[in-house]
Amino acid sequence: MKFKILIKIFTGLVLILFIVQCSGSKKVVDISEEEKEVFNQQDKDTISIKNDSLEYEIIILEIGFNTWLQSIAQPRGYYTQEFMENRNRIFVINWNQRVQQPLKYDPNIYQLQIFYDPNIDYGYEVNYQLYNFFIYFQRKYKQRLGPFAPRIK
């Protein structure tokens, strides 16, 4: 009898700990005033991400991204190419899943699929700009494309 009560109490505690753990894992991202100004920018801002030797190019038509990349993002060399490739793989998978679900995710912000082959070495610059686009996008639109908070530092 006491054993059954202890099991119920233990099960209840485990369930409560699980719920608390899951609900506490989503962190609020701090957006600076400078970053808010860039997000509210209205000037046209186009950036081309390319690797000429692979004949690969992404054109980003996102207002404010180039300004954000130049003024707020971590500088080139801050992240390793391997780190950015690993994050980009996760971001691309989640991005493409959202593009394919226009009734669930806003088709105005998830418009086109991104073809990113993890077996191709796109080089540092492509990975740097793509990674930073995903960080910018997640911060501006308050989205999560992975299990980690889109932070700058």
PDB file of C-alpha atoms in Angstrom:
ATOM      1  CA  MET A   1       0.000   0.000   0.000  1.00  0.00           C
ATOM      2  CA  LYS A   2       2.725   2.486   1.022  1.00  0.00           C
ATOM      3  CA  PHE A   3       4.779   1.368  -1.973  1.00  0.00           C
ATOM      4  CA  LYS A   4       1.933   2.261  -4.401  1.00  0.00           C
ATOM      5  CA  ILE A   5       1.549   5.689  -2.805  1.00  0.00           C
ATOM      6  CA  LEU A   6       5.315   6.318  -3.077  1.00  0.00           C
ATOM      7  CA  ILE A   7       5.247   5.319  -6.745  1.00  0.00           C
ATOM      8  CA  LYS A   8       2.360   7.723  -7.430  1.00  0.00           C
ATOM      9  CA  ILE A   9       4.179  10.540  -5.622  1.00  0.00           C
ATOM     10  CA  PHE A  10       7.420   9.793  -7.460  1.00  0.00           C
ATOM     11  CA  THR A  11       5.615   9.666 -10.820  1.00  0.00           C
ATOM     12  CA  GLY A  12       3.897  12.963 -10.050  1.00  0.00           C
ATOM     13  CA  LEU A  13       7.189  14.635  -9.145  1.00  0.00           C
ATOM     14  CA  VAL A  14       8.864  13.382 -12.308  1.00  0.00           C
ATOM     15  CA  LEU A  15       5.954  14.700 -14.370  1.00  0.00           C
ATOM     16  CA  ILE A  16       6.105  18.099 -12.652  1.00  0.00           C
ATOM     17  CA  LEU A  17       9.884  18.325 -13.169  1.00  0.00           C
ATOM     18  CA  PHE A  18       9.464  17.411 -16.821  1.00  0.00           C
ATOM     19  CA  ILE A  19       6.827  20.128 -17.353  1.00  0.00           C
ATOM     20  CA  VAL A  20       8.927  22.749 -15.556  1.00  0.00           C
ATOM     21  CA  GLN A  21      12.019  21.782 -17.557  1.00  0.00           C
ATOM     22  CA  CYS A  22      10.206  22.006 -20.888  1.00  0.00           C
ATOM     23  CA  SER A  23       8.489  25.297 -20.149  1.00  0.00           C
ATOM     24  CA  GLY A  24      11.674  26.969 -18.946  1.00  0.00           C
ATOM     25  CA  SER A  25      13.776  26.173 -22.004  1.00  0.00           C
ATOM     26  CA  LYS A  26      12.534  29.017 -24.218  1.00  0.00           C
ATOM     27  CA  LYS A  27      14.598  32.101 -23.550  1.00  0.00           C
ATOM     28  CA  VAL A  28      13.573  35.588 -24.530  1.00  0.00           C
ATOM     29  CA  VAL A  29      16.057  37.154 -26.919  1.00  0.00           C
ATOM     30  CA  ASP A  30      17.222  40.636 -25.950  1.00  0.00           C
ATOM     31  CA  ILE A  31      17.005  43.055 -28.865  1.00  0.00           C
ATOM     32  CA  SER A  32      19.022  46.274 -28.510  1.00  0.00           C
ATOM     33  CA  GLU A  33      17.683  49.667 -29.553  1.00  0.00           C
ATOM     34  CA  GLU A  34      20.247  49.739 -32.373  1.00  0.00           C
ATOM     35  CA  GLU A  35      18.980  46.405 -33.644  1.00  0.00           C
ATOM     36  CA  LYS A  36      15.344  47.558 -33.425  1.00  0.00           C
ATOM     37  CA  GLU A  37      16.247  50.554 -35.598  1.00  0.00           C
ATOM     38  CA  VAL A  38      17.753  48.246 -38.224  1.00  0.00           C
ATOM     39  CA  PHE A  39      14.660  45.990 -38.107  1.00  0.00           C
ATOM     40  CA  ASN A  40      12.442  49.044 -38.701  1.00  0.00           C
ATOM     41  CA  GLN A  41      14.575  50.288 -41.597  1.00  0.00           C
ATOM     42  CA  GLN A  42      12.652  50.919 -44.821  1.00  0.00           C
ATOM     43  CA  ASP A  43      15.516  51.352 -47.320  1.00  0.00           C
ATOM     44  CA  LYS A  44      15.863  48.636 -49.927  1.00  0.00           C
ATOM     45  CA  ASP A  45      18.672  46.302 -48.967  1.00  0.00           C
ATOM     46  CA  THR A  46      19.859  43.508 -51.252  1.00  0.00           C
ATOM     47  CA  ILE A  47      22.774  41.203 -50.619  1.00  0.00           C
ATOM     48  CA  SER A  48      24.173  38.484 -52.844  1.00  0.00           C
ATOM     49  CA  ILE A  49      25.797  35.446 -51.253  1.00  0.00           C
ATOM     50  CA  LYS A  50      27.915  33.550 -53.723  1.00  0.00           C
ATOM     51  CA  ASN A  51      30.868  31.297 -54.266  1.00  0.00           C
ATOM     52  CA  ASP A  52      32.069  31.855 -57.817  1.00  0.00           C
ATOM     53  CA  SER A  53      34.076  28.632 -57.987  1.00  0.00           C
ATOM     54  CA  LEU A  54      30.948  26.565 -57.219  1.00  0.00           C
ATOM     55  CA  GLU A  55      28.618  28.741 -59.295  1.00  0.00           C
ATOM     56  CA  TYR A  56      26.374  29.033 -56.261  1.00  0.00           C
ATOM     57  CA  GLU A  57      24.450  32.152 -55.317  1.00  0.00           C
ATOM     58  CA  ILE A  58      21.746  33.248 -52.899  1.00  0.00           C
ATOM     59  CA  ILE A  59      20.163  36.666 -53.261  1.00  0.00           C
ATOM     60  CA  ILE A  60      18.605  38.041 -50.085  1.00  0.00           C
ATOM     61  CA  LEU A  61      16.039  40.784 -50.559  1.00  0.00           C
ATOM     62  CA  GLU A  62      15.512  41.471 -46.874  1.00  0.00           C
ATOM     63  CA  ILE A  63      15.263  45.102 -45.822  1.00  0.00           C
ATOM     64  CA  GLY A  64      17.854  45.857 -43.183  1.00  0.00           C
ATOM     65  CA  PHE A  65      19.873  42.649 -43.444  1.00  0.00           C
ATOM     66  CA  ASN A  66      22.975  44.168 -45.030  1.00  0.00           C
ATOM     67  CA  THR A  67      22.981  47.003 -42.477  1.00  0.00           C
ATOM     68  CA  TRP A  68      22.539  44.476 -39.655  1.00  0.00           C
ATOM     69  CA  LEU A  69      25.337  42.297 -41.075  1.00  0.00           C
ATOM     70  CA  GLN A  70      27.725  45.259 -41.222  1.00  0.00           C
ATOM     71  CA  SER A  71      26.835  46.834 -37.875  1.00  0.00           C
ATOM     72  CA  ILE A  72      25.493  44.222 -35.446  1.00  0.00           C
ATOM     73  CA  ALA A  73      26.524  40.705 -36.516  1.00  0.00           C
ATOM     74  CA  GLN A  74      29.742  39.189 -35.226  1.00  0.00           C
ATOM     75  CA  PRO A  75      32.656  39.921 -37.589  1.00  0.00           C
ATOM     76  CA  ARG A  76      34.063  37.405 -40.045  1.00  0.00           C
ATOM     77  CA  GLY A  77      36.344  34.992 -38.242  1.00  0.00           C
ATOM     78  CA  TYR A  78      34.294  34.999 -35.019  1.00  0.00           C
ATOM     79  CA  TYR A  79      32.692  31.637 -35.827  1.00  0.00           C
ATOM     80  CA  THR A  80      34.401  28.670 -37.439  1.00  0.00           C
ATOM     81  CA  GLN A  81      33.137  27.425 -40.771  1.00  0.00           C
ATOM     82  CA  GLU A  82      32.321  24.061 -39.169  1.00  0.00           C
ATOM     83  CA  PHE A  83      30.170  25.739 -36.492  1.00  0.00           C
ATOM     84  CA  MET A  84      28.216  27.713 -39.107  1.00  0.00           C
ATOM     85  CA  GLU A  85      27.805  24.673 -41.386  1.00  0.00           C
ATOM     86  CA  ASN A  86      26.329  22.666 -38.515  1.00  0.00           C
ATOM     87  CA  ARG A  87      23.895  25.446 -37.621  1.00  0.00           C
ATOM     88  CA  ASN A  88      23.026  26.141 -41.256  1.00  0.00           C
ATOM     89  CA  ARG A  89      22.080  22.481 -41.781  1.00  0.00           C
ATOM     90  CA  ILE A  90      19.589  22.671 -38.910  1.00  0.00           C
ATOM     91  CA  PHE A  91      18.258  26.075 -39.969  1.00  0.00           C
ATOM     92  CA  VAL A  92      17.795  25.006 -43.603  1.00  0.00           C
ATOM     93  CA  ILE A  93      15.904  21.838 -42.642  1.00  0.00           C
ATOM     94  CA  ASN A  94      13.526  23.797 -40.411  1.00  0.00           C
ATOM     95  CA  TRP A  95      13.191  26.618 -42.942  1.00  0.00           C
ATOM     96  CA  ASN A  96      12.299  24.225 -45.768  1.00  0.00           C
ATOM     97  CA  GLN A  97       9.762  22.407 -43.599  1.00  0.00           C
ATOM     98  CA  ARG A  98       8.046  25.729 -42.948  1.00  0.00           C
ATOM     99  CA  VAL A  99       8.057  26.677 -46.627  1.00  0.00           C
ATOM    100  CA  GLN A 100       6.182  23.437 -47.302  1.00  0.00           C
ATOM    101  CA  GLN A 101       3.505  24.246 -44.702  1.00  0.00           C
ATOM    102  CA  PRO A 102       1.987  27.573 -45.843  1.00  0.00           C
ATOM    103  CA  LEU A 103      -1.175  27.044 -43.810  1.00  0.00           C
ATOM    104  CA  LYS A 104       0.804  26.698 -40.605  1.00  0.00           C
ATOM    105  CA  TYR A 105       3.661  29.168 -41.244  1.00  0.00           C
ATOM    106  CA  ASP A 106       3.375  32.598 -42.834  1.00  0.00           C
ATOM    107  CA  PRO A 107       4.050  32.159 -46.578  1.00  0.00           C
ATOM    108  CA  ASN A 108       4.991  35.842 -46.772  1.00  0.00           C
ATOM    109  CA  ILE A 109       8.141  35.207 -44.732  1.00  0.00           C
ATOM    110  CA  TYR A 110       8.784  31.564 -45.697  1.00  0.00           C
ATOM    111  CA  GLN A 111       8.640  31.912 -49.463  1.00  0.00           C
ATOM    112  CA  LEU A 112      11.283  29.782 -51.153  1.00  0.00           C
ATOM    113  CA  GLN A 113      13.159  26.630 -50.259  1.00  0.00           C
ATOM    114  CA  ILE A 114      16.886  26.798 -49.715  1.00  0.00           C
ATOM    115  CA  PHE A 115      18.958  24.074 -51.341  1.00  0.00           C
ATOM    116  CA  TYR A 116      21.912  23.487 -49.041  1.00  0.00           C
ATOM    117  CA  ASP A 117      23.814  20.250 -49.583  1.00  0.00           C
ATOM    118  CA  PRO A 118      25.818  19.292 -46.468  1.00  0.00           C
ATOM    119  CA  ASN A 119      28.262  17.415 -48.705  1.00  0.00           C
ATOM    120  CA  ILE A 120      29.311  20.563 -50.573  1.00  0.00           C
ATOM    121  CA  ASP A 121      31.932  22.935 -49.182  1.00  0.00           C
ATOM    122  CA  TYR A 122      30.372  26.315 -49.920  1.00  0.00           C
ATOM    123  CA  GLY A 123      33.271  28.118 -48.290  1.00  0.00           C
ATOM    124  CA  TYR A 124      33.480  30.469 -45.356  1.00  0.00           C
ATOM    125  CA  GLU A 125      31.779  33.508 -46.887  1.00  0.00           C
ATOM    126  CA  VAL A 126      28.617  31.714 -48.048  1.00  0.00           C
ATOM    127  CA  ASN A 127      28.247  29.985 -44.684  1.00  0.00           C
ATOM    128  CA  TYR A 128      28.941  33.238 -42.811  1.00  0.00           C
ATOM    129  CA  GLN A 129      26.311  35.227 -44.654  1.00  0.00           C
ATOM    130  CA  LEU A 130      23.731  32.426 -44.649  1.00  0.00           C
ATOM    131  CA  TYR A 131      24.226  31.792 -40.922  1.00  0.00           C
ATOM    132  CA  ASN A 132      23.871  35.488 -40.156  1.00  0.00           C
ATOM    133  CA  PHE A 133      20.773  35.765 -42.333  1.00  0.00           C
ATOM    134  CA  PHE A 134      19.164  33.032 -40.234  1.00  0.00           C
ATOM    135  CA  ILE A 135      20.132  34.809 -37.005  1.00  0.00           C
ATOM    136  CA  TYR A 136      18.806  38.134 -38.347  1.00  0.00           C
ATOM    137  CA  PHE A 137      15.590  36.514 -39.560  1.00  0.00           C
ATOM    138  CA  GLN A 138      14.916  34.734 -36.267  1.00  0.00           C
ATOM    139  CA  ARG A 139      15.547  37.851 -34.217  1.00  0.00           C
ATOM    140  CA  LYS A 140      13.543  40.197 -36.449  1.00  0.00           C
ATOM    141  CA  TYR A 141      10.509  37.927 -36.867  1.00  0.00           C
ATOM    142  CA  LYS A 142      10.722  36.300 -33.404  1.00  0.00           C
ATOM    143  CA  GLN A 143      11.041  32.822 -34.909  1.00  0.00           C
ATOM    144  CA  ARG A 144      13.016  29.754 -33.800  1.00  0.00           C
ATOM    145  CA  LEU A 145      14.590  27.626 -36.511  1.00  0.00           C
ATOM    146  CA  GLY A 146      16.443  25.383 -34.092  1.00  0.00           C
ATOM    147  CA  PRO A 147      16.749  24.286 -30.501  1.00  0.00           C
ATOM    148  CA  PHE A 148      18.952  27.239 -29.530  1.00  0.00           C
ATOM    149  CA  ALA A 149      18.221  30.918 -29.036  1.00  0.00           C
ATOM    150  CA  PRO A 150      19.270  33.131 -31.990  1.00  0.00           C
ATOM    151  CA  ARG A 151      21.828  35.167 -30.119  1.00  0.00           C
ATOM    152  CA  ILE A 152      24.637  37.357 -31.343  1.00  0.00           C
ATOM    153  CA  LYS A 153      27.121  36.856 -28.504  1.00  0.00           C
TER     154      LYS A 153
END
